[in-house]
Tab-separated table of C-alpha atoms in Angstrom:
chain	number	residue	atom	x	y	z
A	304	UNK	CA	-37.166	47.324	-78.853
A	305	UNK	CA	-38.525	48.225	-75.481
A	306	UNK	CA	-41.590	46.040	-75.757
A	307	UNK	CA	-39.655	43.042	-77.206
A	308	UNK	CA	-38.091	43.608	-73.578
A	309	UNK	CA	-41.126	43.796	-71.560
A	310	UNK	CA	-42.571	40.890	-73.192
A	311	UNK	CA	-39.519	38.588	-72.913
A	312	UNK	CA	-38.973	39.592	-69.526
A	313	UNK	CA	-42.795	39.019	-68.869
A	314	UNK	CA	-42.515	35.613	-70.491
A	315	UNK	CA	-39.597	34.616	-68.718
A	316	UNK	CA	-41.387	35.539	-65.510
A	317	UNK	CA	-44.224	33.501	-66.640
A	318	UNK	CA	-42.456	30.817	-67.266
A	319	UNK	CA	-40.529	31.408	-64.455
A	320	UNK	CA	-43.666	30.978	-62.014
A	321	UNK	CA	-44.409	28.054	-63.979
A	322	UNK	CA	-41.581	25.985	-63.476
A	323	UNK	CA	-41.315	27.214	-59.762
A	324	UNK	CA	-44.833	25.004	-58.855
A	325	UNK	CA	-42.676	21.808	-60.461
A	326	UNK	CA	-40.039	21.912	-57.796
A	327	UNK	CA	-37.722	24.398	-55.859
A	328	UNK	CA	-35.420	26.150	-58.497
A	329	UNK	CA	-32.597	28.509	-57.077
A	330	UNK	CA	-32.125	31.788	-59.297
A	331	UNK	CA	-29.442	34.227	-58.998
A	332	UNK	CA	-28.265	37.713	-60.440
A	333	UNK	CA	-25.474	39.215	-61.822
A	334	UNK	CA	-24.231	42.507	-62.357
A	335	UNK	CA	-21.600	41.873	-65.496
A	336	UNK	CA	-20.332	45.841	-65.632
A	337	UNK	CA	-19.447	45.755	-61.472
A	338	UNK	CA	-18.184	41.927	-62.326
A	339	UNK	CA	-15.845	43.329	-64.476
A	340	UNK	CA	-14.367	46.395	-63.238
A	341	UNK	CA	-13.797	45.529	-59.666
A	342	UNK	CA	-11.953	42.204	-61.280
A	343	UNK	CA	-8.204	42.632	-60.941
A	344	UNK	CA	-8.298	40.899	-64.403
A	345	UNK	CA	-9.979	44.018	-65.571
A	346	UNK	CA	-7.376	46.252	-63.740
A	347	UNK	CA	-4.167	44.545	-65.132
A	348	UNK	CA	-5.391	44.583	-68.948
A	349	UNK	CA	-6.449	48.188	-68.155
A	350	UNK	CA	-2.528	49.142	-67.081
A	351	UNK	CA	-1.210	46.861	-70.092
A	352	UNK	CA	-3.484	48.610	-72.448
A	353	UNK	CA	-2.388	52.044	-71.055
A	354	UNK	CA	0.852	51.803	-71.387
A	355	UNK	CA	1.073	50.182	-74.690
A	356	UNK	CA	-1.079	53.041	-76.139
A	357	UNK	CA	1.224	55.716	-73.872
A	358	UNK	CA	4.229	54.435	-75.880
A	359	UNK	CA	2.470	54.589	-79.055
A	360	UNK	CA	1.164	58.323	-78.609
A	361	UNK	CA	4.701	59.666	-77.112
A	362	UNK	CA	5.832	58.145	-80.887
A	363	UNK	CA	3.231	60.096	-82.844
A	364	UNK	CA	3.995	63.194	-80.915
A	365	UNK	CA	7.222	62.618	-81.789
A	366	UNK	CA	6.360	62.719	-85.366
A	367	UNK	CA	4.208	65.724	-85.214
A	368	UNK	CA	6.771	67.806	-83.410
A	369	UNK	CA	9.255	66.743	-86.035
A	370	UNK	CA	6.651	67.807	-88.782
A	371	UNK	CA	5.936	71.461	-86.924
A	372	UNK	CA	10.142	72.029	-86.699
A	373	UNK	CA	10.225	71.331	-90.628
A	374	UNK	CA	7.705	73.816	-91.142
A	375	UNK	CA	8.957	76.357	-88.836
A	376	UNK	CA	12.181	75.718	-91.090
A	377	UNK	CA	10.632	76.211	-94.041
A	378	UNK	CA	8.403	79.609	-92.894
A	379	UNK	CA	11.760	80.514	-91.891
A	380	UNK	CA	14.278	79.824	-94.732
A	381	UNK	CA	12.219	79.637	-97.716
A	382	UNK	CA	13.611	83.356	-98.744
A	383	UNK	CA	16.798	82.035	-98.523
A	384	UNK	CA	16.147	78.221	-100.219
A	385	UNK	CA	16.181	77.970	-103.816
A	386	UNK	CA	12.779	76.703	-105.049
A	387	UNK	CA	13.837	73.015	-105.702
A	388	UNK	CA	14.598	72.771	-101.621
A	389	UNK	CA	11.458	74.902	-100.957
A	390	UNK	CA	9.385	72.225	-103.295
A	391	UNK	CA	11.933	69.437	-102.055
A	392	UNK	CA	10.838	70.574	-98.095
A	393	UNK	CA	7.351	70.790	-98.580
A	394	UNK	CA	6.935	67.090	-100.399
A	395	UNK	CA	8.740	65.839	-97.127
A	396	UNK	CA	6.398	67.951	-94.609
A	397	UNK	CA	2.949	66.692	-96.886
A	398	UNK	CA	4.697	62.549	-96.596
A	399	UNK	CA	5.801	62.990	-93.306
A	400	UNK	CA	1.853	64.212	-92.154
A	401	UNK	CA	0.141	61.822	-94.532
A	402	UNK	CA	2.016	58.874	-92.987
A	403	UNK	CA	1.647	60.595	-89.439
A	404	UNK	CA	-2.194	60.783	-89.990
A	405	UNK	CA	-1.925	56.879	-91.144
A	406	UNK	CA	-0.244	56.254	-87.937
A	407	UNK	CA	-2.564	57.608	-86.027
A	408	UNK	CA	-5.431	55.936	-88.108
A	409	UNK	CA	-3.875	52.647	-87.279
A	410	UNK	CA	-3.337	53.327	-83.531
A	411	UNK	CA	-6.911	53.931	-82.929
A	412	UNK	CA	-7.520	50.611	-85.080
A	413	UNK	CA	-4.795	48.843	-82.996
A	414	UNK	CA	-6.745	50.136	-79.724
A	415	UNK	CA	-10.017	49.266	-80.729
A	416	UNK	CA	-8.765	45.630	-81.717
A	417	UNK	CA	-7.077	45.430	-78.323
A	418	UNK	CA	-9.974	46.564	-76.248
A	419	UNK	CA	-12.491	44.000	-77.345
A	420	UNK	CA	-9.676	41.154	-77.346
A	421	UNK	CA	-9.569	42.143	-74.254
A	422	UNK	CA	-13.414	42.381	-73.249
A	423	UNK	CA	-13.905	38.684	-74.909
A	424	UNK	CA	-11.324	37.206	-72.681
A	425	UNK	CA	-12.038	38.564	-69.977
A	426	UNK	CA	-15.883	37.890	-70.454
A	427	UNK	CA	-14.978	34.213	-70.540
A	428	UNK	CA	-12.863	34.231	-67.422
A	429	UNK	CA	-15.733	35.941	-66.056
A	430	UNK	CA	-18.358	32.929	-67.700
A	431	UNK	CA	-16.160	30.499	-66.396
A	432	UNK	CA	-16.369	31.920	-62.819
A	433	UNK	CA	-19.971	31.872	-63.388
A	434	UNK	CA	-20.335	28.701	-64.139
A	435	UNK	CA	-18.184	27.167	-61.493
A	436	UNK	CA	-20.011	29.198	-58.444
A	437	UNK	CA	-23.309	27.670	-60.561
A	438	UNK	CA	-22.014	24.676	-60.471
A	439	UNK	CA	-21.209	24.542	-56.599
A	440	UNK	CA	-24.024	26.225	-55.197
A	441	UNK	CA	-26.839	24.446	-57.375
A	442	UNK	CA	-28.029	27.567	-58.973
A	443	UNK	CA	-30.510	26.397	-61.898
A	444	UNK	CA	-30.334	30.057	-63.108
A	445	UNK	CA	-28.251	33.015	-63.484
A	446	UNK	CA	-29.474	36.231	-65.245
A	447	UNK	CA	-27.862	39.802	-65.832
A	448	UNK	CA	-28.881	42.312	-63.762
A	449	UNK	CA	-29.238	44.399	-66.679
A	450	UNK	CA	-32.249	43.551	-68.278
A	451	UNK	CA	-33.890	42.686	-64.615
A	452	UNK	CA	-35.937	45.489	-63.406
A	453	UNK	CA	-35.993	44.078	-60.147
A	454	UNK	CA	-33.742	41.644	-57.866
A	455	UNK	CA	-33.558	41.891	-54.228
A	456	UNK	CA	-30.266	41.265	-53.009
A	457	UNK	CA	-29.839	38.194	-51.751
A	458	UNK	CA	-30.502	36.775	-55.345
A	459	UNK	CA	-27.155	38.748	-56.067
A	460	UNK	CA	-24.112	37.016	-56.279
A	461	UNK	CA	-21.689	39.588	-58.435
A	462	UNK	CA	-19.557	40.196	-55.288
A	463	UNK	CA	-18.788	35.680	-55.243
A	464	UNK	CA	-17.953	36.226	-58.848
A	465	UNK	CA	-15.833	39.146	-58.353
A	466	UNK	CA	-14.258	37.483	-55.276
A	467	UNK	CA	-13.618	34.184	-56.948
A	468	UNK	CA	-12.123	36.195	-59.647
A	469	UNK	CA	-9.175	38.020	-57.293
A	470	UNK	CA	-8.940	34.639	-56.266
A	471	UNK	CA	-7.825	33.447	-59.884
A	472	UNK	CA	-5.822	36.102	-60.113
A	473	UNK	CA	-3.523	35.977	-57.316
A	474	UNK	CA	-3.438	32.287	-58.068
A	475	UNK	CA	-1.566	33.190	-61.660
Protein backbone atom coordinates (compact mmCIF):
# COMPACT_ATOMS: atom_id res chain seq x y z
CA UNK A 1 0.00 0.00 0.00
CA UNK A 2 2.83 2.32 0.79
CA UNK A 3 4.50 1.98 -2.58
CA UNK A 4 1.20 2.27 -4.54
CA UNK A 5 1.57 5.76 -2.62
CA UNK A 6 5.00 6.64 -3.49
CA UNK A 7 4.50 5.80 -6.99
CA UNK A 8 1.21 7.71 -7.50
CA UNK A 9 2.49 10.54 -5.72
CA UNK A 10 5.76 10.26 -7.87
CA UNK A 11 3.63 10.08 -11.00
CA UNK A 12 1.54 12.83 -10.16
CA UNK A 13 4.68 14.87 -9.58
CA UNK A 14 5.86 13.78 -12.88
CA UNK A 15 3.15 14.66 -14.49
CA UNK A 16 2.88 17.50 -12.54
CA UNK A 17 6.35 18.96 -13.90
CA UNK A 18 5.12 18.02 -17.15
CA UNK A 19 2.20 19.98 -17.52
CA UNK A 20 3.92 22.95 -15.62
CA UNK A 21 6.44 23.55 -19.00
CA UNK A 22 2.82 23.84 -21.06
CA UNK A 23 1.73 26.92 -19.23
CA UNK A 24 1.47 28.43 -15.63
CA UNK A 25 -0.90 26.10 -13.55
CA UNK A 26 -1.83 27.33 -9.92
CA UNK A 27 -1.94 24.33 -7.30
CA UNK A 28 -3.18 24.50 -3.89
CA UNK A 29 -3.49 22.32 -0.60
CA UNK A 30 -5.85 21.34 1.73
CA UNK A 31 -5.92 20.05 5.05
CA UNK A 32 -9.62 18.21 5.12
CA UNK A 33 -9.30 17.05 9.11
CA UNK A 34 -8.39 21.05 10.25
CA UNK A 35 -11.19 21.98 7.37
CA UNK A 36 -13.51 20.22 9.26
CA UNK A 37 -13.14 20.67 12.83
CA UNK A 38 -12.48 24.32 13.04
CA UNK A 39 -15.89 24.56 10.72
CA UNK A 40 -18.74 25.77 12.90
CA UNK A 41 -20.70 23.25 10.69
CA UNK A 42 -18.63 20.65 12.38
CA UNK A 43 -19.26 22.23 15.87
CA UNK A 44 -23.14 22.48 15.63
CA UNK A 45 -23.64 18.72 14.36
CA UNK A 46 -21.13 17.86 17.13
CA UNK A 47 -23.63 19.59 19.99
CA UNK A 48 -26.79 18.07 18.05
CA UNK A 49 -25.20 14.71 18.05
CA UNK A 50 -24.31 15.06 21.79
CA UNK A 51 -27.25 15.75 23.03
CA UNK A 52 -29.36 13.43 21.10
CA UNK A 53 -27.11 10.53 22.29
CA UNK A 54 -27.15 12.27 26.10
CA UNK A 55 -30.95 11.76 26.01
CA UNK A 56 -30.71 8.38 24.71
CA UNK A 57 -28.07 7.10 27.42
CA UNK A 58 -29.95 8.96 30.51
CA UNK A 59 -32.98 6.44 29.00
CA UNK A 60 -30.88 3.28 29.10
CA UNK A 61 -29.62 4.13 32.50
CA UNK A 62 -32.89 4.45 33.34
CA UNK A 63 -33.58 0.98 32.33
CA UNK A 64 -30.62 -0.54 33.95
CA UNK A 65 -31.29 1.06 37.29
CA UNK A 66 -34.82 -0.22 37.03
CA UNK A 67 -33.36 -3.78 36.21
CA UNK A 68 -30.68 -3.60 39.39
CA UNK A 69 -33.92 -2.42 41.88
CA UNK A 70 -35.83 -5.66 40.56
CA UNK A 71 -33.02 -7.70 41.43
CA UNK A 72 -32.22 -6.17 44.65
CA UNK A 73 -36.07 -7.06 45.17
CA UNK A 74 -35.78 -10.31 44.31
CA UNK A 75 -32.22 -11.10 46.42
CA UNK A 76 -34.30 -9.58 48.96
CA UNK A 77 -37.81 -11.17 48.99
CA UNK A 78 -37.36 -14.35 47.30
CA UNK A 79 -37.60 -16.18 50.96
CA UNK A 80 -40.66 -14.63 51.35
CA UNK A 81 -42.19 -14.99 47.42
CA UNK A 82 -43.77 -18.10 46.53
CA UNK A 83 -41.87 -19.71 43.61
CA UNK A 84 -44.36 -18.71 40.80
CA UNK A 85 -43.43 -14.76 41.73
CA UNK A 86 -39.76 -15.80 42.23
CA UNK A 87 -39.94 -17.53 38.50
CA UNK A 88 -42.58 -14.73 37.52
CA UNK A 89 -39.65 -11.90 38.75
CA UNK A 90 -36.84 -13.38 37.22
CA UNK A 91 -38.57 -13.83 33.48
CA UNK A 92 -39.21 -9.96 33.87
CA UNK A 93 -35.46 -9.10 35.09
CA UNK A 94 -33.95 -11.66 31.96
CA UNK A 95 -36.80 -9.46 29.25
CA UNK A 96 -36.23 -6.37 30.78
CA UNK A 97 -32.01 -6.87 30.22
CA UNK A 98 -32.40 -8.64 26.90
CA UNK A 99 -34.42 -5.70 25.52
CA UNK A 100 -32.04 -3.24 27.52
CA UNK A 101 -28.98 -4.87 25.78
CA UNK A 102 -31.09 -4.46 22.32
CA UNK A 103 -31.42 -0.90 23.18
CA UNK A 104 -28.21 -0.32 23.63
CA UNK A 105 -27.26 -2.40 20.45
CA UNK A 106 -29.42 -0.07 18.50
CA UNK A 107 -28.10 3.19 20.06
CA UNK A 108 -24.64 2.52 19.03
CA UNK A 109 -26.21 1.59 15.46
CA UNK A 110 -28.29 4.83 15.61
CA UNK A 111 -24.86 6.76 16.44
CA UNK A 112 -22.84 5.25 13.97
CA UNK A 113 -25.61 5.99 11.23
CA UNK A 114 -25.72 9.57 12.50
CA UNK A 115 -22.04 10.21 12.52
CA UNK A 116 -21.30 9.43 8.93
CA UNK A 117 -24.69 11.21 7.78
CA UNK A 118 -23.17 13.66 9.28
CA UNK A 119 -19.45 13.40 7.89
CA UNK A 120 -21.05 13.07 4.14
CA UNK A 121 -22.85 16.30 4.50
CA UNK A 122 -20.66 18.04 5.86
CA UNK A 123 -17.88 16.78 3.39
CA UNK A 124 -20.00 18.24 0.62
CA UNK A 125 -20.51 21.61 2.23
CA UNK A 126 -16.93 21.43 2.63
CA UNK A 127 -16.48 20.28 -1.51
CA UNK A 128 -18.68 22.92 -2.34
CA UNK A 129 -16.54 25.55 -0.52
CA UNK A 130 -13.77 24.05 -2.35
CA UNK A 131 -14.91 24.39 -5.40
CA UNK A 132 -16.20 27.90 -5.21
CA UNK A 133 -12.70 29.40 -3.72
CA UNK A 134 -11.34 27.12 -6.99
CA UNK A 135 -13.48 28.61 -8.95
CA UNK A 136 -12.63 32.34 -7.95
CA UNK A 137 -9.09 32.22 -7.54
CA UNK A 138 -8.26 30.11 -10.81
CA UNK A 139 -6.78 27.25 -8.97
CA UNK A 140 -6.30 24.35 -11.70
CA UNK A 141 -5.62 22.04 -8.69
CA UNK A 142 -6.44 21.25 -5.24
CA UNK A 143 -4.96 18.20 -3.37
CA UNK A 144 -5.26 16.88 0.35
CA UNK A 145 -2.65 17.56 2.44
CA UNK A 146 -2.78 14.13 3.51
CA UNK A 147 -1.21 12.15 1.07
CA UNK A 148 1.34 15.27 0.26
CA UNK A 149 4.56 14.79 1.96
CA UNK A 150 5.42 18.18 1.34
CA UNK A 151 3.57 21.71 0.73
CA UNK A 152 4.98 24.92 1.73
CA UNK A 153 2.49 27.15 2.96
CA UNK A 154 1.53 29.47 0.75
CA UNK A 155 0.11 26.57 -1.48
CA UNK A 156 -2.27 26.17 1.65
CA UNK A 157 -5.54 27.44 1.53
CA UNK A 158 -7.52 25.29 4.47
CA UNK A 159 -7.81 28.49 6.59
CA UNK A 160 -10.08 30.33 3.06
CA UNK A 161 -12.04 27.15 3.23
CA UNK A 162 -12.56 27.16 6.83
CA UNK A 163 -13.24 30.94 6.72
CA UNK A 164 -15.65 30.78 3.85
CA UNK A 165 -17.27 28.08 5.76
CA UNK A 166 -18.12 30.37 9.17
CA UNK A 167 -19.13 32.54 6.56
CA UNK A 168 -21.97 30.04 5.35
CA UNK A 169 -22.78 29.46 8.53
CA UNK A 170 -23.62 32.65 10.03
CA UNK A 171 -25.33 33.29 6.74
CA UNK A 172 -28.03 30.29 7.70
Amino acid sequence: MFRYRIFAIGLFLTTCAAAATAGDYVIAVIDPNRVVEQSPQYEAARRELQTEVTDREQQLADQQTQIAELQRKLERDSALMSEEEIQHLTNDIRNRDRKLKYAQAEAREDLTLRQNEMRTKLGKQVEEVVTELAKEKSIDLIVSGEDVFYFSVRIDISNEVVERMRSKHKAK
